[in-house]
PDB file of C-alpha atoms in Angstrom:
ATOM      1  CA  ILE R   1      67.329-118.959 -57.808  1.00  0.00           C
ATOM      2  CA  THR R   2      64.325-116.814 -58.735  1.00  0.00           C
ATOM      3  CA  ALA R   3      65.503-115.450 -62.108  1.00  0.00           C
ATOM      4  CA  SER R   4      68.580-116.097 -64.225  1.00  0.00           C
ATOM      5  CA  TYR R   5      68.840-115.007 -67.822  1.00  0.00           C
ATOM      6  CA  ASP R   6      72.572-115.404 -68.198  1.00  0.00           C
ATOM      7  CA  GLU R   7      75.575-116.425 -66.110  1.00  0.00           C
ATOM      8  CA  MET R   8      75.481-116.665 -62.324  1.00  0.00           C
ATOM      9  CA  VAL R   9      78.139-117.661 -59.777  1.00  0.00           C
ATOM     10  CA  ILE R  10      77.585-118.415 -56.085  1.00  0.00           C
ATOM     11  CA  GLY R  11      80.748-118.488 -54.049  1.00  0.00           C
ATOM     12  CA  VAL R  12      82.811-118.116 -50.920  1.00  0.00           C
ATOM     13  CA  THR R  13      86.025-116.177 -50.470  1.00  0.00           C
ATOM     14  CA  PRO R  14      88.359-115.275 -47.616  1.00  0.00           C
ATOM     15  CA  ASN R  15      88.876-111.936 -49.387  1.00  0.00           C
ATOM     16  CA  ILE R  16      85.404-110.420 -49.879  1.00  0.00           C
ATOM     17  CA  SER R  17      86.836-106.945 -50.507  1.00  0.00           C
ATOM     18  CA  LEU R  18      88.569-108.307 -53.619  1.00  0.00           C
ATOM     19  CA  VAL R  19      85.323-109.715 -55.013  1.00  0.00           C
ATOM     20  CA  SER R  20      83.043-106.841 -53.975  1.00  0.00           C
ATOM     21  CA  ALA R  21      85.222-104.348 -55.854  1.00  0.00           C
ATOM     22  CA  LEU R  22      84.701-106.140 -59.179  1.00  0.00           C
ATOM     23  CA  ASP R  23      82.201-104.884 -61.707  1.00  0.00           C
ATOM     24  CA  ALA R  24      82.495-107.340 -64.586  1.00  0.00           C
ATOM     25  CA  TRP R  25      83.152-111.012 -65.369  1.00  0.00           C
ATOM     26  CA  ASP R  26      86.431-110.147 -67.074  1.00  0.00           C
ATOM     27  CA  ASN R  27      87.633-108.498 -63.882  1.00  0.00           C
ATOM     28  CA  LEU R  28      86.832-111.640 -61.906  1.00  0.00           C
ATOM     29  CA  GLU R  29      88.916-113.700 -64.300  1.00  0.00           C
ATOM     30  CA  SER R  30      91.801-111.243 -64.075  1.00  0.00           C
ATOM     31  CA  THR R  31      91.946-111.400 -60.269  1.00  0.00           C
ATOM     32  CA  ASN R  32      93.802-113.974 -58.294  1.00  0.00           C
ATOM     33  CA  MET R  33      91.421-116.923 -58.701  1.00  0.00           C
ATOM     34  CA  LYS R  34      93.037-118.824 -55.828  1.00  0.00           C
ATOM     35  CA  HIS R  35      90.820-116.782 -53.495  1.00  0.00           C
ATOM     36  CA  LEU R  36      87.576-118.168 -54.956  1.00  0.00           C
ATOM     37  CA  TRP R  37      85.500-121.278 -54.238  1.00  0.00           C
ATOM     38  CA  THR R  38      82.470-121.093 -56.541  1.00  0.00           C
ATOM     39  CA  TYR R  39      79.510-123.018 -57.959  1.00  0.00           C
ATOM     40  CA  SER R  40      78.325-121.780 -61.356  1.00  0.00           C
ATOM     41  CA  ARG R  41      75.161-121.978 -63.374  1.00  0.00           C
ATOM     42  CA  SER R  42      77.044-122.641 -66.596  1.00  0.00           C
ATOM     43  CA  PRO R  43      80.277-124.320 -67.709  1.00  0.00           C
ATOM     44  CA  ALA R  44      81.154-121.103 -69.531  1.00  0.00           C
ATOM     45  CA  HIS R  45      82.255-119.671 -66.185  1.00  0.00           C
ATOM     46  CA  TYR R  46      84.648-121.723 -64.109  1.00  0.00           C
ATOM     47  CA  GLY R  47      83.521-125.199 -65.171  1.00  0.00           C
ATOM     48  CA  TYR R  48      80.670-125.270 -62.623  1.00  0.00           C
ATOM     49  CA  ILE R  49      82.923-125.679 -59.575  1.00  0.00           C
ATOM     50  CA  LEU R  50      86.033-123.614 -58.838  1.00  0.00           C
ATOM     51  CA  LEU R  51      88.093-124.626 -55.810  1.00  0.00           C
ATOM     52  CA  GLY R  52      90.795-122.125 -54.969  1.00  0.00           C
ATOM     53  CA  GLY R  53      91.441-121.452 -58.638  1.00  0.00           C
ATOM     54  CA  ARG R  54      91.100-125.037 -59.882  1.00  0.00           C
ATOM     55  CA  LYS R  55      88.154-125.895 -62.125  1.00  0.00           C
ATOM     56  CA  VAL R  56      86.190-129.112 -61.943  1.00  0.00           C
ATOM     57  CA  SER R  57      85.764-130.010 -65.582  1.00  0.00           C
ATOM     58  CA  ASN R  58      83.222-132.805 -65.743  1.00  0.00           C
ATOM     59  CA  THR R  59      80.298-132.097 -63.442  1.00  0.00           C
ATOM     60  CA  THR R  60      76.838-131.617 -64.930  1.00  0.00           C
ATOM     61  CA  ASN R  61      75.173-130.740 -61.650  1.00  0.00           C
ATOM     62  CA  HIS R  62      74.578-127.078 -62.490  1.00  0.00           C
ATOM     63  CA  PHE R  63      71.735-125.065 -61.014  1.00  0.00           C
ATOM     64  CA  LYS R  64      68.825-123.395 -62.783  1.00  0.00           C
ATOM     65  CA  VAL R  65      65.857-121.150 -62.063  1.00  0.00           C
ATOM     66  CA  GLY R  66      63.705-122.634 -59.330  1.00  0.00           C
ATOM     67  CA  ASP R  67      66.554-124.498 -57.660  1.00  0.00           C
ATOM     68  CA  LYS R  68      67.475-123.966 -54.022  1.00  0.00           C
ATOM     69  CA  VAL R  69      71.228-123.734 -53.570  1.00  0.00           C
ATOM     70  CA  THR R  70      72.656-124.158 -50.090  1.00  0.00           C
ATOM     71  CA  ILE R  71      76.175-123.140 -49.134  1.00  0.00           C
ATOM     72  CA  TYR R  72      77.621-124.562 -45.941  1.00  0.00           C
ATOM     73  CA  VAL R  73      80.868-123.042 -44.654  1.00  0.00           C
ATOM     74  CA  ASP R  74      82.822-124.544 -41.763  1.00  0.00           C
ATOM     75  CA  ALA R  75      85.465-121.911 -40.997  1.00  0.00           C
ATOM     76  CA  ALA R  76      87.288-124.073 -38.452  1.00  0.00           C
ATOM     77  CA  GLN R  77      87.727-126.857 -41.012  1.00  0.00           C
ATOM     78  CA  ARG R  78      88.229-124.378 -43.932  1.00  0.00           C
ATOM     79  CA  GLU R  79      85.478-126.237 -45.754  1.00  0.00           C
ATOM     80  CA  VAL R  80      82.691-125.245 -48.112  1.00  0.00           C
ATOM     81  CA  ARG R  81      79.956-127.570 -49.380  1.00  0.00           C
ATOM     82  CA  TRP R  82      77.251-126.904 -51.938  1.00  0.00           C
ATOM     83  CA  TYR R  83      73.841-128.550 -52.120  1.00  0.00           C
ATOM     84  CA  ARG R  84      71.240-128.203 -54.869  1.00  0.00           C
ATOM     85  CA  ASN R  85      67.650-128.919 -53.878  1.00  0.00           C
ATOM     86  CA  GLY R  86      68.883-130.721 -50.768  1.00  0.00           C
ATOM     87  CA  ARG R  87      71.354-132.994 -52.577  1.00  0.00           C
ATOM     88  CA  PHE R  88      75.103-132.826 -52.141  1.00  0.00           C
ATOM     89  CA  VAL R  89      76.959-131.303 -55.107  1.00  0.00           C
ATOM     90  CA  ALA R  90      80.559-130.742 -54.017  1.00  0.00           C
ATOM     91  CA  THR R  91      83.051-130.005 -51.261  1.00  0.00           C
ATOM     92  CA  ASN R  92      86.528-128.568 -51.318  1.00  0.00           C
ATOM     93  CA  LEU R  93      87.970-131.014 -48.774  1.00  0.00           C
ATOM     94  CA  PRO R  94      90.308-132.656 -48.383  1.00  0.00           C
ATOM     95  CA  GLU R  95      92.236-131.554 -51.490  1.00  0.00           C
ATOM     96  CA  PHE R  96      91.473-127.824 -51.664  1.00  0.00           C
ATOM     97  CA  PRO R  97      90.937-126.265 -48.218  1.00  0.00           C
ATOM     98  CA  MET R  98      90.089-122.566 -48.121  1.00  0.00           C
ATOM     99  CA  HIS R  99      92.834-120.194 -47.055  1.00  0.00           C
ATOM    100  CA  GLU R 100      92.901-119.369 -43.359  1.00  0.00           C
ATOM    101  CA  SER R 101      90.938-116.224 -42.676  1.00  0.00           C
ATOM    102  CA  VAL R 102      89.318-114.293 -39.848  1.00  0.00           C
ATOM    103  CA  GLY R 103      86.109-114.506 -41.869  1.00  0.00           C
ATOM    104  CA  TYR R 104      84.690-115.703 -45.145  1.00  0.00           C
ATOM    105  CA  GLY R 105      82.338-113.849 -47.433  1.00  0.00           C
ATOM    106  CA  VAL R 106      79.530-115.490 -49.382  1.00  0.00           C
ATOM    107  CA  PHE R 107      78.667-113.801 -52.672  1.00  0.00           C
ATOM    108  CA  VAL R 108      76.536-114.095 -55.795  1.00  0.00           C
ATOM    109  CA  MET R 109      77.665-112.615 -59.093  1.00  0.00           C
ATOM    110  CA  VAL R 110      75.068-112.087 -61.798  1.00  0.00           C
ATOM    111  CA  ASP R 111      75.467-111.070 -65.418  1.00  0.00           C
ATOM    112  CA  TYR R 112      72.067-109.638 -66.278  1.00  0.00           C
ATOM    113  CA  GLU R 113      70.100-106.850 -64.637  1.00  0.00           C
ATOM    114  CA  GLY R 114      67.046-109.095 -64.187  1.00  0.00           C
ATOM    115  CA  ASP R 115      68.908-111.966 -62.496  1.00  0.00           C
ATOM    116  CA  GLU R 116      67.743-112.562 -58.953  1.00  0.00           C
ATOM    117  CA  VAL R 117      68.358-114.779 -55.943  1.00  0.00           C
ATOM    118  CA  LYS R 118      66.411-114.952 -52.728  1.00  0.00           C
ATOM    119  CA  VAL R 119      68.172-115.682 -49.450  1.00  0.00           C
ATOM    120  CA  SER R 120      65.750-117.790 -47.450  1.00  0.00           C
ATOM    121  CA  ASP R 121      67.913-118.671 -44.467  1.00  0.00           C
ATOM    122  CA  PHE R 122      71.204-117.576 -42.989  1.00  0.00           C
ATOM    123  CA  GLY R 123      73.074-118.330 -39.825  1.00  0.00           C
ATOM    124  CA  TYR R 124      74.923-120.874 -37.763  1.00  0.00           C
ATOM    125  CA  GLY R 125      74.006-124.496 -37.567  1.00  0.00           C
ATOM    126  CA  ARG R 126      74.434-127.901 -38.982  1.00  0.00           C
ATOM    127  CA  ILE R 127      73.764-128.965 -42.541  1.00  0.00           C
ATOM    128  CA  PRO R 128      70.027-129.535 -42.909  1.00  0.00           C
ATOM    129  CA  PHE R 129      70.510-132.370 -45.417  1.00  0.00           C
ATOM    130  CA  GLU R 130      71.847-135.869 -45.331  1.00  0.00           C
ATOM    131  CA  GLN R 131      74.686-136.491 -47.732  1.00  0.00           C
ATOM    132  CA  LEU R 132      73.851-139.448 -49.916  1.00  0.00           C
ATOM    133  CA  GLU R 133      76.912-141.653 -50.074  1.00  0.00           C
ATOM    134  CA  GLU R 134      76.369-142.104 -53.832  1.00  0.00           C
ATOM    135  CA  ASP R 135      76.628-138.333 -54.438  1.00  0.00           C
ATOM    136  CA  VAL R 136      79.767-138.037 -52.321  1.00  0.00           C
ATOM    137  CA  SER R 137      81.308-141.067 -54.042  1.00  0.00           C
ATOM    138  CA  ILE R 138      80.741-139.586 -57.487  1.00  0.00           C
ATOM    139  CA  TRP R 139      82.389-136.341 -56.375  1.00  0.00           C
ATOM    140  CA  ARG R 140      85.351-138.141 -54.751  1.00  0.00           C
ATOM    141  CA  GLU R 141      85.911-140.202 -57.924  1.00  0.00           C
ATOM    142  CA  CYS R 142      86.052-137.021 -59.988  1.00  0.00           C
ATOM    143  CA  VAL R 143      88.649-135.556 -57.634  1.00  0.00           C
ATOM    144  CA  LYS R 144      90.571-138.842 -57.517  1.00  0.00           C
ATOM    145  CA  ARG R 145      90.845-138.918 -61.311  1.00  0.00           C
ATOM    146  CA  LYS R 146      92.057-135.304 -61.137  1.00  0.00           C
ATOM    147  CA  GLN R 147      89.468-134.114 -63.584  1.00  0.00           C
ATOM    148  CA  PHE R 148      90.397-130.510 -63.053  1.00  0.00           C
ATOM    149  CA  SER R 149      91.648-127.912 -65.465  1.00  0.00           C
TER     150      SER R 149
END
């Protein structure tokens, strides 16, 4: 994240045409949210993590300027995982698999003209980070307690 003066959402969708046609935050909220799996900079938009329309309400692992956010998508498993600075943040599995699709689109929505992200790597491969069991356990406990809105 090279510059962020306001809200920012990094996400995955099986319906990229739906998201790419939007031109404002209000329009995103008025669409069918079940097509979105997102990680947000602020709790003001989607409670940090949105999994097929369900918000994670208690995470404080938001990103900020200078952070490196990694999105890993496994289409065969219908899985998305987010990492911030090499540390696991969240996954949608097993509770909220992505909808089956012939392809998934990765997107970034920004709210200010000066907001900026830099894509430093893209392509096929394995996750370049080890998942720390502690991070995964914290996430699983949140899901187990159904701390979603």
